[in-house]
Coordinates of C-alpha atoms and ligand atoms in Angstrom, one line a residue:
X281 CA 0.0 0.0 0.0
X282 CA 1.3 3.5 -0.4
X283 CA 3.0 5.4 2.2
X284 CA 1.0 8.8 1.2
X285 CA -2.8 8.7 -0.1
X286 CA -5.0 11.6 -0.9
X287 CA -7.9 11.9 1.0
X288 CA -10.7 14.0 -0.1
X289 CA -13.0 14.7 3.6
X290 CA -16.6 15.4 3.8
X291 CA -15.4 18.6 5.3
X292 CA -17.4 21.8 6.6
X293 CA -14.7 23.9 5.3
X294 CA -11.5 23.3 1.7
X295 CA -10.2 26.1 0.1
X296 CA -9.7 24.8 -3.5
X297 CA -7.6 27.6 -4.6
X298 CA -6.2 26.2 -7.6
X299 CA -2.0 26.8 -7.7
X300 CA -0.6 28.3 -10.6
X301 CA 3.3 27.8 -12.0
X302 CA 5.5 30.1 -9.9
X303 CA 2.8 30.0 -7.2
X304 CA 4.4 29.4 -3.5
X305 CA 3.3 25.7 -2.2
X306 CA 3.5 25.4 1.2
X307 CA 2.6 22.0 3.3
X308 CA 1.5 22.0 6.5
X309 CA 1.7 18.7 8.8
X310 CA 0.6 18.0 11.9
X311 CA 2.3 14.6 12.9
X312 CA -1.4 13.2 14.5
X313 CA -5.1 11.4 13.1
X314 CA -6.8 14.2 11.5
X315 CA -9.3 13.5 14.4
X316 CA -6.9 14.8 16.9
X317 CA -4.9 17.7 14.3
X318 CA -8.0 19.7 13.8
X319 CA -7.7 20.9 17.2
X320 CA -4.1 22.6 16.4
X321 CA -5.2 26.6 15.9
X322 CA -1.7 26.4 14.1
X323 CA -3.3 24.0 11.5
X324 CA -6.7 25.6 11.4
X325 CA -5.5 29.3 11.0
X326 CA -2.4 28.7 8.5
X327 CA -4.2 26.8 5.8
X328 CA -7.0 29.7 6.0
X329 CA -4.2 32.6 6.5
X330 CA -1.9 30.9 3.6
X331 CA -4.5 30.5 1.9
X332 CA -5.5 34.2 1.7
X333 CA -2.0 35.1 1.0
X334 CA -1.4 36.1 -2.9
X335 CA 0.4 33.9 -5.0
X336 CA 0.6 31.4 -1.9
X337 CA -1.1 27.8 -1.4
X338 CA -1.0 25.8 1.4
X339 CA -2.1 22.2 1.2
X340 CA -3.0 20.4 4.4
X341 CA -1.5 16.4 5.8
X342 CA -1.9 14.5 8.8
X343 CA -1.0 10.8 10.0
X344 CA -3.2 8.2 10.5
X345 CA -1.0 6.4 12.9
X346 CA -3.3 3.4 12.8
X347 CA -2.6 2.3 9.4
X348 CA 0.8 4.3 9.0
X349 CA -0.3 6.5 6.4
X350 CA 0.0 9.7 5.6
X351 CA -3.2 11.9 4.0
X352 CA -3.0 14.1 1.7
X353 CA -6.0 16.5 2.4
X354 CA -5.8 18.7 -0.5
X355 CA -4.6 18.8 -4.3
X356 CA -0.9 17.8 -3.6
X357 CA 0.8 14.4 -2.9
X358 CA 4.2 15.3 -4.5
X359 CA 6.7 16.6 -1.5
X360 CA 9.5 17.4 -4.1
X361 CA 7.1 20.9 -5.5
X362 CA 6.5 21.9 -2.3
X363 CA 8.5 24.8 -1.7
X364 CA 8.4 24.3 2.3
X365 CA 6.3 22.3 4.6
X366 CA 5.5 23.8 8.4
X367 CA 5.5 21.3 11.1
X368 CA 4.0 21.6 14.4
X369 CA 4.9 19.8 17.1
X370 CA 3.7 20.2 20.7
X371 CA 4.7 17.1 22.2
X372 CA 7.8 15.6 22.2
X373 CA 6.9 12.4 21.3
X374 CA 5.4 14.0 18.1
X375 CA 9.0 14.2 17.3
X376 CA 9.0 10.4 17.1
X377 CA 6.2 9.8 14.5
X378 CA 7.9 13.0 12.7
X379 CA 10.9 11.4 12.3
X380 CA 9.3 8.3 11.2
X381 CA 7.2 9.9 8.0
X382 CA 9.7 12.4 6.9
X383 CA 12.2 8.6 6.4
X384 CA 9.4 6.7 4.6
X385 CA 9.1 10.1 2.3
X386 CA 12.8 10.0 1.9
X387 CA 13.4 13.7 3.7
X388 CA 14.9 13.6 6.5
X389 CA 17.2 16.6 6.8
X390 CA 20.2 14.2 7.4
X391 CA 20.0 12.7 3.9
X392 CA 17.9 15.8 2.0
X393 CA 20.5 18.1 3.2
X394 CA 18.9 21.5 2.5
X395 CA 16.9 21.5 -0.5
X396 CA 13.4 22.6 -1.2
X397 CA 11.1 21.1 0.3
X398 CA 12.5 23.2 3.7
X399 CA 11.5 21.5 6.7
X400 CA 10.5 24.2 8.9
X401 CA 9.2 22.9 12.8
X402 CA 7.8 24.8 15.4
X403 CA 5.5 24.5 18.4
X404 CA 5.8 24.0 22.2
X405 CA 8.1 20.9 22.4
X406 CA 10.3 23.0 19.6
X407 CA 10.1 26.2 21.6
X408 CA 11.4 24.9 24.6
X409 CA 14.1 22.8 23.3
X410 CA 15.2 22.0 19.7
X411 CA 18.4 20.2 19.8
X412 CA 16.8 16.7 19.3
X413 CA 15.5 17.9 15.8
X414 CA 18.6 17.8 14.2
X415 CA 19.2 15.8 11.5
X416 CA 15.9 15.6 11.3
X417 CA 14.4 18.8 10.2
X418 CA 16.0 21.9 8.4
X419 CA 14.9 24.7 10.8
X420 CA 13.0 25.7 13.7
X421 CA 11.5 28.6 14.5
X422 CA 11.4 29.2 18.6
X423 CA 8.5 31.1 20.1
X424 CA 5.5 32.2 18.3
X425 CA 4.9 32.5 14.3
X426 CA 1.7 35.2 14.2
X427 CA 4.1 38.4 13.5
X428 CA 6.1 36.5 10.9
X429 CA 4.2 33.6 9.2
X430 CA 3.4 36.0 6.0
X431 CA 7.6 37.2 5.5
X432 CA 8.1 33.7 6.0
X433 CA 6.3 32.2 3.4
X434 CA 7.7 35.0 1.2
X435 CA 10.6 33.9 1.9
X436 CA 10.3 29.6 1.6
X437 CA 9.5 30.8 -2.3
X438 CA 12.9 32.4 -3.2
X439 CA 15.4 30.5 -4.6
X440 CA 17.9 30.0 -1.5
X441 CA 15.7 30.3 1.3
X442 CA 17.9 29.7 3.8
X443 CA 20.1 32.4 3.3
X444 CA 17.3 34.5 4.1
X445 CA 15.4 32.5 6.8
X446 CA 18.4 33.1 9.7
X447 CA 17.0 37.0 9.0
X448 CA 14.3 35.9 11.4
X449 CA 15.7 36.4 15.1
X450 CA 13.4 33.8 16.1
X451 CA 14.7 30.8 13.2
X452 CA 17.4 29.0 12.8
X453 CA 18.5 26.1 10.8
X454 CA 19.6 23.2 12.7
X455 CA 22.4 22.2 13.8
X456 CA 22.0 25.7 16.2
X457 CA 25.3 27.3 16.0
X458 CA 24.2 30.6 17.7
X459 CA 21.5 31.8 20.5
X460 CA 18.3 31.9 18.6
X461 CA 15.7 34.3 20.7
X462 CA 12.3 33.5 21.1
X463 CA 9.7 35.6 19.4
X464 CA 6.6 36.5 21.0
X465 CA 2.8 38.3 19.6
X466 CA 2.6 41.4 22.0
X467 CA -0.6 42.6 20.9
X468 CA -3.0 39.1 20.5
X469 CA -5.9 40.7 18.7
X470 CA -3.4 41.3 16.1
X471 CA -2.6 38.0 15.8
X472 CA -4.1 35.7 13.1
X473 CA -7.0 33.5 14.3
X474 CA -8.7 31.7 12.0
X475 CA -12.7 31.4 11.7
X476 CA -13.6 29.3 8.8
X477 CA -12.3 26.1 10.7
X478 CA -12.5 22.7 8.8
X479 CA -14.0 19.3 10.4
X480 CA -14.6 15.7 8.9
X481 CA -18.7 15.9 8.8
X482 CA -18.1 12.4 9.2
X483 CA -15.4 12.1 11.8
X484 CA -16.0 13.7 15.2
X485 CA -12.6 16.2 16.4
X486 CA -11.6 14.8 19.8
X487 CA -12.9 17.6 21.8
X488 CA -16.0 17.2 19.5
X489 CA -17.6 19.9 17.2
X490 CA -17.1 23.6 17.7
X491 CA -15.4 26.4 16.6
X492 CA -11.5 26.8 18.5
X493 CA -10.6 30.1 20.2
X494 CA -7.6 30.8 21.7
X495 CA -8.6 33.3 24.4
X496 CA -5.1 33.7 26.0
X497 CA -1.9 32.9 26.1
X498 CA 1.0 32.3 28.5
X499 CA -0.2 32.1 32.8
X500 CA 0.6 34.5 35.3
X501 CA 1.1 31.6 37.5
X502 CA 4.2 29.8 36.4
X503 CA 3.8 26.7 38.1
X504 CA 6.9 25.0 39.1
X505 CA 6.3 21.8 36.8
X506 CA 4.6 24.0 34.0
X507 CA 6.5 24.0 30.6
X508 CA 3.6 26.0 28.8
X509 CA 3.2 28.5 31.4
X510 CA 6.9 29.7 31.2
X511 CA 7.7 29.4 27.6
X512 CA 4.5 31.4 26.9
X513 CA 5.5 34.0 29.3
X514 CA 3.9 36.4 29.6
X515 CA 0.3 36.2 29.7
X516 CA -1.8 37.9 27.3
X517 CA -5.8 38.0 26.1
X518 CA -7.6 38.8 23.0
X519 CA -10.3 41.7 23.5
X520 CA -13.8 41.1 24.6
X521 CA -14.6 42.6 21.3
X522 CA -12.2 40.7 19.0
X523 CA -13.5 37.5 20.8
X524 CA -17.6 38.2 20.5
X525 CA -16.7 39.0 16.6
X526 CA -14.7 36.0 15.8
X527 CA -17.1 33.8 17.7
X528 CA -20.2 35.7 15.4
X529 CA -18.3 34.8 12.0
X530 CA -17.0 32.1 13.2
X531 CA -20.4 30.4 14.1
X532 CA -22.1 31.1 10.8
X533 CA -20.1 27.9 9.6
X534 CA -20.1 25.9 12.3
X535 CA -22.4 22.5 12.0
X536 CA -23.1 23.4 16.1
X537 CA -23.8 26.6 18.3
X538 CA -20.6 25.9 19.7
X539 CA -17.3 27.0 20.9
X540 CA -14.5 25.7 22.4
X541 CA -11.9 27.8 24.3
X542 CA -8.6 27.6 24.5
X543 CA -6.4 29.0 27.6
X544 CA -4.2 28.3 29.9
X545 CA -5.9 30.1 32.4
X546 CA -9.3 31.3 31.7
X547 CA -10.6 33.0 34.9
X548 CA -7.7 35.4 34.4
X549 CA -8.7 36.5 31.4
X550 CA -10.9 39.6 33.4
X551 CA -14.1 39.8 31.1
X552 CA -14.5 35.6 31.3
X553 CA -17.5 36.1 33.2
X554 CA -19.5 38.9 31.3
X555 CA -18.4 36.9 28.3
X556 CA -19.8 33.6 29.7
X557 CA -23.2 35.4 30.5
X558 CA -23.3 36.5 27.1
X559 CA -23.0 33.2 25.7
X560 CA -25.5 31.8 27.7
X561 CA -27.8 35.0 26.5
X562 CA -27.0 34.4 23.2
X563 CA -28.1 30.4 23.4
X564 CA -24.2 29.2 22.2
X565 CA -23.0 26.7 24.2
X566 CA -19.1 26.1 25.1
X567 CA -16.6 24.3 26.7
X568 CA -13.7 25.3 29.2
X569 CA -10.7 23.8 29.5
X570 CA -9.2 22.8 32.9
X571 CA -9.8 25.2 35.3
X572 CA -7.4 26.2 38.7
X573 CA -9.4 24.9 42.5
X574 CA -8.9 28.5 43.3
X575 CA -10.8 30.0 40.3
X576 CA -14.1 28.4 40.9
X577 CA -16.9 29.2 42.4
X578 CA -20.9 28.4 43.3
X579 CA -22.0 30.5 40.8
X580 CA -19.3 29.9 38.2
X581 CA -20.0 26.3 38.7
X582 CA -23.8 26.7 37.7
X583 CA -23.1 28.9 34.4
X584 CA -20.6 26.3 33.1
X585 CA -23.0 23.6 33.4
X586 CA -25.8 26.2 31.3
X587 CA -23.0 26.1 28.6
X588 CA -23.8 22.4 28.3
X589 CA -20.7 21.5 29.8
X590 CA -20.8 17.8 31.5
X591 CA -17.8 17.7 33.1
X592 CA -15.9 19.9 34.7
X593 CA -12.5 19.3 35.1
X594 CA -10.0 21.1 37.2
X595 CA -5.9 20.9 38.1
X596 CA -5.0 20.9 41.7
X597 CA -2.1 19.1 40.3
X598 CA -1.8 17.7 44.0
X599 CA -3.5 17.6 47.4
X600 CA -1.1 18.5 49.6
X601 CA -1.2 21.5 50.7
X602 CA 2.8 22.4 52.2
X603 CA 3.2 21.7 48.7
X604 CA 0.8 23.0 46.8
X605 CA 1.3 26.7 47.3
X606 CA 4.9 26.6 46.7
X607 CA 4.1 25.0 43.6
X608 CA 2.5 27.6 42.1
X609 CA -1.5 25.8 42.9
X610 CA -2.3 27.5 46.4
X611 CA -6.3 26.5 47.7
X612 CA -7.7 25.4 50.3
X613 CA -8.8 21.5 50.2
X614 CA -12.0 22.1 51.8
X615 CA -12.8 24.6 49.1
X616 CA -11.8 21.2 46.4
X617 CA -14.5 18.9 48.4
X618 CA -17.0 22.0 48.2
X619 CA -16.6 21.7 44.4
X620 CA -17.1 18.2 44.2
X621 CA -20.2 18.2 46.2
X622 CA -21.4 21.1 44.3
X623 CA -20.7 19.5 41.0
X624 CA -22.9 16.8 41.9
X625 CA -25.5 19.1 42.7
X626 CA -25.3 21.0 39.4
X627 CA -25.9 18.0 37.5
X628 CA -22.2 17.1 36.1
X629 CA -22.0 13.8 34.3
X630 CA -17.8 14.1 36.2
X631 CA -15.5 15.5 37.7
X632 CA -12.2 15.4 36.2
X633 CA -9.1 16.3 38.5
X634 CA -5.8 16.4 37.5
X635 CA -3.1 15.0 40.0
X636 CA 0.8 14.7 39.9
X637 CA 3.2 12.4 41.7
X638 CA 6.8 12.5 41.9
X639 CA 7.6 15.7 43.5
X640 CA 10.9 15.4 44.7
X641 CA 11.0 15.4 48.4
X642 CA 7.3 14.7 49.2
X643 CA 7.0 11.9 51.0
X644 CA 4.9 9.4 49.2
X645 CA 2.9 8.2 52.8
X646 CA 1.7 12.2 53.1
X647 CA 0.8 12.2 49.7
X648 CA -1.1 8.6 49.5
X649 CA -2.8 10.1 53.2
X650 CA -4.5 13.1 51.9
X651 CA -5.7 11.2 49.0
X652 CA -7.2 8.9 51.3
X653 CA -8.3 11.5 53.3
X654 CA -10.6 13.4 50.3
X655 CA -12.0 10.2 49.1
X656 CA -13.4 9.4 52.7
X657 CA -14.7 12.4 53.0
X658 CA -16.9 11.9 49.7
X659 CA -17.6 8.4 50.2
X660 CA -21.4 9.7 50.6
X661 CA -21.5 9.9 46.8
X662 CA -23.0 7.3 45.4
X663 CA -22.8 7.9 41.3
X664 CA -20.8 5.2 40.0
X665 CA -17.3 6.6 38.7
X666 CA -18.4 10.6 39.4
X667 CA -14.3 11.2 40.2
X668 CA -12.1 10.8 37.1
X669 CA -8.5 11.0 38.6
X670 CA -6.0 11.7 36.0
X671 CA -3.0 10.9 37.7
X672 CA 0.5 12.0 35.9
X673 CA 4.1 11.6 36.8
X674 CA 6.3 14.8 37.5
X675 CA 8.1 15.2 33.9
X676 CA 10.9 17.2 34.3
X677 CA 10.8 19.2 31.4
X678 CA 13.1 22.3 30.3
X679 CA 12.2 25.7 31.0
X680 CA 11.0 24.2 34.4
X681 CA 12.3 24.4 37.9
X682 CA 12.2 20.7 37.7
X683 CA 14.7 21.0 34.4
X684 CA 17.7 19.8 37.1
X685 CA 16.2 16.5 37.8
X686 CA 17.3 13.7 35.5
X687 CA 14.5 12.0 33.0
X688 CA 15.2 8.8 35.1
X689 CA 13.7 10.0 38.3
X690 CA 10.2 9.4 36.8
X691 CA 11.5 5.4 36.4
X692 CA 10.7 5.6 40.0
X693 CA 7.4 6.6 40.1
X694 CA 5.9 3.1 39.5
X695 CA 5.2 2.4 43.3
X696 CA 3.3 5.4 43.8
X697 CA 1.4 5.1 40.8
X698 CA 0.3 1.5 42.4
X699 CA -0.6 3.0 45.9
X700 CA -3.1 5.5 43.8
X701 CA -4.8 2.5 42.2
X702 CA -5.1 0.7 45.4
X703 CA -6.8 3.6 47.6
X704 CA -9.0 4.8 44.4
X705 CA -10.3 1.1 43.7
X706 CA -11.6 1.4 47.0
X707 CA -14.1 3.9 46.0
X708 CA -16.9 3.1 43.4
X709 CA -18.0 6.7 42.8
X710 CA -13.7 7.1 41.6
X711 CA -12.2 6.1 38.5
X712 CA -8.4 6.5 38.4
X713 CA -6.0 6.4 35.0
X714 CA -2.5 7.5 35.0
X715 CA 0.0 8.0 32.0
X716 CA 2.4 5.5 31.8
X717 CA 5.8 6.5 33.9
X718 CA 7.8 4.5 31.3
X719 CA 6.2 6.1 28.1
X720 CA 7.1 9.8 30.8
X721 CA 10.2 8.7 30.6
X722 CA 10.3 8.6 27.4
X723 CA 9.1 11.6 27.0
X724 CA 11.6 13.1 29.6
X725 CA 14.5 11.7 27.6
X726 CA 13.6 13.5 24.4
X727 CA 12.6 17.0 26.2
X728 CA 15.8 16.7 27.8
X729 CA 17.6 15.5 25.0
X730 CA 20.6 17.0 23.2
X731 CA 21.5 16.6 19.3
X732 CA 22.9 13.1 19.9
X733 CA 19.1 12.1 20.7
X734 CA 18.0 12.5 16.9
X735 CA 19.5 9.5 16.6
X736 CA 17.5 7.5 19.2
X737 CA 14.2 9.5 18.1
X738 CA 15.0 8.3 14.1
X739 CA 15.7 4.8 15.1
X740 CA 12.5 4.6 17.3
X741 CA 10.7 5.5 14.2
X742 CA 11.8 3.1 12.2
X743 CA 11.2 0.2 14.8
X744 CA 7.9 1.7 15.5
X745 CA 5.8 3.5 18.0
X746 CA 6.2 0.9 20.7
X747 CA 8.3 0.8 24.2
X748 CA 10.0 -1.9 23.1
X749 CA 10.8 0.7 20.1
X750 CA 11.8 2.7 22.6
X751 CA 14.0 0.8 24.6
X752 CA 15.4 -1.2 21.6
X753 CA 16.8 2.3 20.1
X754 CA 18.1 4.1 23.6
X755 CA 20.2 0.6 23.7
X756 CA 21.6 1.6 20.4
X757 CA 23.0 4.7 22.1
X758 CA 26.8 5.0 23.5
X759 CA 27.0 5.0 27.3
X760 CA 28.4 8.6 26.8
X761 CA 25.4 9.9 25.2
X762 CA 22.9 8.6 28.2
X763 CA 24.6 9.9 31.3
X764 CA 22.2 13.0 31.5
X765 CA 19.2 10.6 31.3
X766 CA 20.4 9.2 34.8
X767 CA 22.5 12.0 36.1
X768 CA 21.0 15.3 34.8
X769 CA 23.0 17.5 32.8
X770 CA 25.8 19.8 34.0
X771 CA 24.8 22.7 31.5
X772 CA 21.6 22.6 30.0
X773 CA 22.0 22.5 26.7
X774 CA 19.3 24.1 25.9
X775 CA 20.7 27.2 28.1
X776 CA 23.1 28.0 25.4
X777 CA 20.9 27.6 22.7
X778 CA 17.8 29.7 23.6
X779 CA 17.0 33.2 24.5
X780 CA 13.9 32.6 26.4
X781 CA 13.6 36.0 27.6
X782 CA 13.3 34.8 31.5
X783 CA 15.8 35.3 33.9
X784 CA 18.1 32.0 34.5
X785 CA 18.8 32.5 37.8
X786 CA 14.8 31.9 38.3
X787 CA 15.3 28.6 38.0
X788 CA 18.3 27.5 40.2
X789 CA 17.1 29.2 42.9
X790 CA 13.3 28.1 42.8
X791 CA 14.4 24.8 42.1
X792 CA 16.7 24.8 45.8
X793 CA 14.1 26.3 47.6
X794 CA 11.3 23.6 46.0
X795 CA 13.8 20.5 47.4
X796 CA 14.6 22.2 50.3
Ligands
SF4_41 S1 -2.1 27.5 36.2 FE1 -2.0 25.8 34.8 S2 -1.3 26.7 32.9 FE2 -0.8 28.2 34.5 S3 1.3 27.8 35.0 FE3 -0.1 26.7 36.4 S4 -0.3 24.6 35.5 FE4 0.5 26.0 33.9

């Protein structure tokens, strides 16, 4: 079967603009099921903004991990006339699948070298750390695209684009030779958003149907363990105004009165209430994303579920409280089991509460006591599985206080994982899943990584998207180029290669005062 197929989608929204000779072709991939890619705002609002560019086309493809195909959503299967193809990645273990279509199509930057079709990545994973790209990709572009996607597609059409593309502060070609600085959209409402968003009639988006908005960005908070909240520093939201239109045009195409926002944190966006009200007014429903313990209220509570939200899901991240303030997640518990019983009241379907283990120096019995503690305390309820515990391990990811612990301390984390299991099976009104710690260790390894980890991340593509994968490639690594998975690096690589604007020091010193 072939590697790359077009697919032609019963989709709400296609822009058939029809390419002419000398027209720019860009690509745009999201390494994910189309199913799970329509929910990138990158995807959504590139393809409408390239689109809308003169003598510019963009042509969509995702991955159907599954059947380990690529699909060609648009006009154009042939890589070789693409004059660039933009790649977001927010996860590191997107890198992974990456790796593994750009070698079945022939392109990986360590054999293409740097001919057309450039390989430009970007995303979160990129932002934070790039070094594990190389070889893999041509360039990466570290921060935020808004202010330069249209010179950057200008440039991907002239005839040695990479000449040209190191004009960018924010882009650099890979390997990084110099300090690349992040760039960041000051003014949001600026920024393009796209409205006419596309969706499979036939194939329901993960987080269902509804048009995406990205409300804010960054978090004042800066959790300790947060990589989003720091690399998206600082915090910024569109206008009431610039939201209520978007959502206005935006709805006209939607199959459903819906909208789904995006935020990191969305009580702090200061008009989030008058906005909510409106919706409610106005008949649309919506649906939030996690929200902070400390951020909810009675009344809140109530107005979420009018939206036609079922669950309501929320980060306390972890239930002890010495802990939680200094990691950035001060509440008071009492004001957690409040929500719970409220939720109940209100009609929620679930609760979904986020929970990390692994915090160095937290003693696992204090930890495994309070959780036992909570679920006593709501033993009353009686609705089968009403608590969804998502319980994750402590990632140490760059750009974090945590950056200084090694990826192997989450190899630990198995035994407390266990305990969770045991108290929550206790319970039938609680349901409990956790995230793997060997696939976060995974994880850890590549975030962590330094060049010398593209090799691992091209060899676990080729032997496929297992653990075994996994394992079977990091075995294929010299002894030298592990240490820092088991003993932390000595300079962050990633220190010398990015200028993310915060001050270094931060992050030493937090991280002391977190252990100590
Ligand atoms: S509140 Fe949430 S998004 Fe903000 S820094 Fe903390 S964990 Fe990250």
């Amino acid at each position: 079967m072939n590697f790359v197929i077009r697919r032609i989608r019963k989709e709400t929204v296609r822009f058939e603009k029809k390419g002419r000779p000398g027209n720019i072709k860009v690509g745009i991939l999201i390494p994910m099921p189309y199913s799970a890619a329509v929910n990138s705002l990158f995807f959504q609002t590139s393809y409408e903004y390239i689109n809308s560019l003169e003598g510019a086309v963009a042509y969509r493809y995702v991955y159907d991990v599954k059947n380990d195909i690529l699909e060609a959503l648009d006009m154009e299967t042939n890589f070789n006339s693409l004059d660039a193809i933009l790649i977001s990645l927010s996860f590191e273990l997107d890198y992974v699948v990456l790796a593994r279509i750009l070698d079945k199509l022939g392109l990986l930057h360590r054999y293409k070298g740097y001919k057309k079709p450039i390989l430009i990545a970007g995303g979160i994973a990129v932002t934070s750390n790039p070094l594990p790209l190389s070889g893999i990709v041509d360039a990466v572009v570290i921060g935020e695209v808004d202010d330069i996607l249209e010179d950057l597609v200008y440039t991907v059409g002239e005839d040695n684009p990479l000449n040209h593309l190191e004009n960018f502060y924010c882009i650099s070609t890979l390997p990084i030779r110099d300090r690349v600085r992040r760039c960041f959209t000051k003014d949001l409402n600026r920024a393009p958003h796209s409205v006419n968003q596309f969706y499979d009639m036939d194939e329901e988006p993960v987080y269902g149907y509804g048009m995406r908005i990205e409300l804010s960005r960054g978090c004042p908070y800066l959790c300790a363990f947060c990589m989003e909240g720091h690399i998206q520093h600082p915090f910024r939201y569109r206008a009431m105004e610039v939201v209520w239109r978007m959502i206005e045009k935006g709805l006209g195409n939607s199959i459903t009165k819906k909208v789904i926002f995006y935020s990191l944190a969305l009580f702090s966006v200061p008009f989030m209430d008058r906005l909510i009200e409106k919706l409610i007014e106005n008949s649309i429903k919506a649906s939030l994303p996690s929200l902070r313990v400390d951020h909810i209220t009675k009344e809140r509570l109530e107005s979420i579920r009018e939206l036609g939200q079922r669950t309501v899901t929320i980060a306390p991240e972890t239930l002890v409280k010495s802990l939680a303030c200094s990691i950035g997640k001060c509440y008071d518990i009492g004001h957690l089991e409040n929500i719970i019983s409220e939720s109940l009241r209100c009609s929620f379907e679930h609760v979904k509460l986020y929970l990390i283990t692994g915090f160095p120096k937290l003693d696992l019995n204090e930890e495994i006591n309070e959780f036992k503690r909570i679920l006593s305390k709501l033993s009353w309820v009686k609705k089968a599985r009403f608590l969804r515990i998502v319980l994750n391990p402590l990632i140490p990811k760059p750009w974090t206080p945590y950056q200084f612990l090694p990826p192997a301390a989450v190899l630990n984390l198995a035994e407390n994982i266990n305990k969770y299991y045991k108290e929550a099976r206790k319970f039938t009104f609680v349901r409990i899943e956790s995230y793997n710690h060997k696939w976060a260790f995974a994880q850890a390894v590549i975030a962590q990584g330094n060049e010398e980890i593209s090799d691992l991340i091209i060899n676990w593509g080729r032997y496929g998207f297992s653990l075994n994968g996994f394992y079977r490639a990091l075995r294929s690594l010299n002894k030298e180029s592990t240490s820092f998975i088991y003993h932390g690096w000595e300079e962050l690589p990633w220190y010398k290669f990015i200028d993310m604007g915060l001050p270094i020091d931060y992050f030493k010193m937090r991280y002391h005062y977190l252990i100590n």
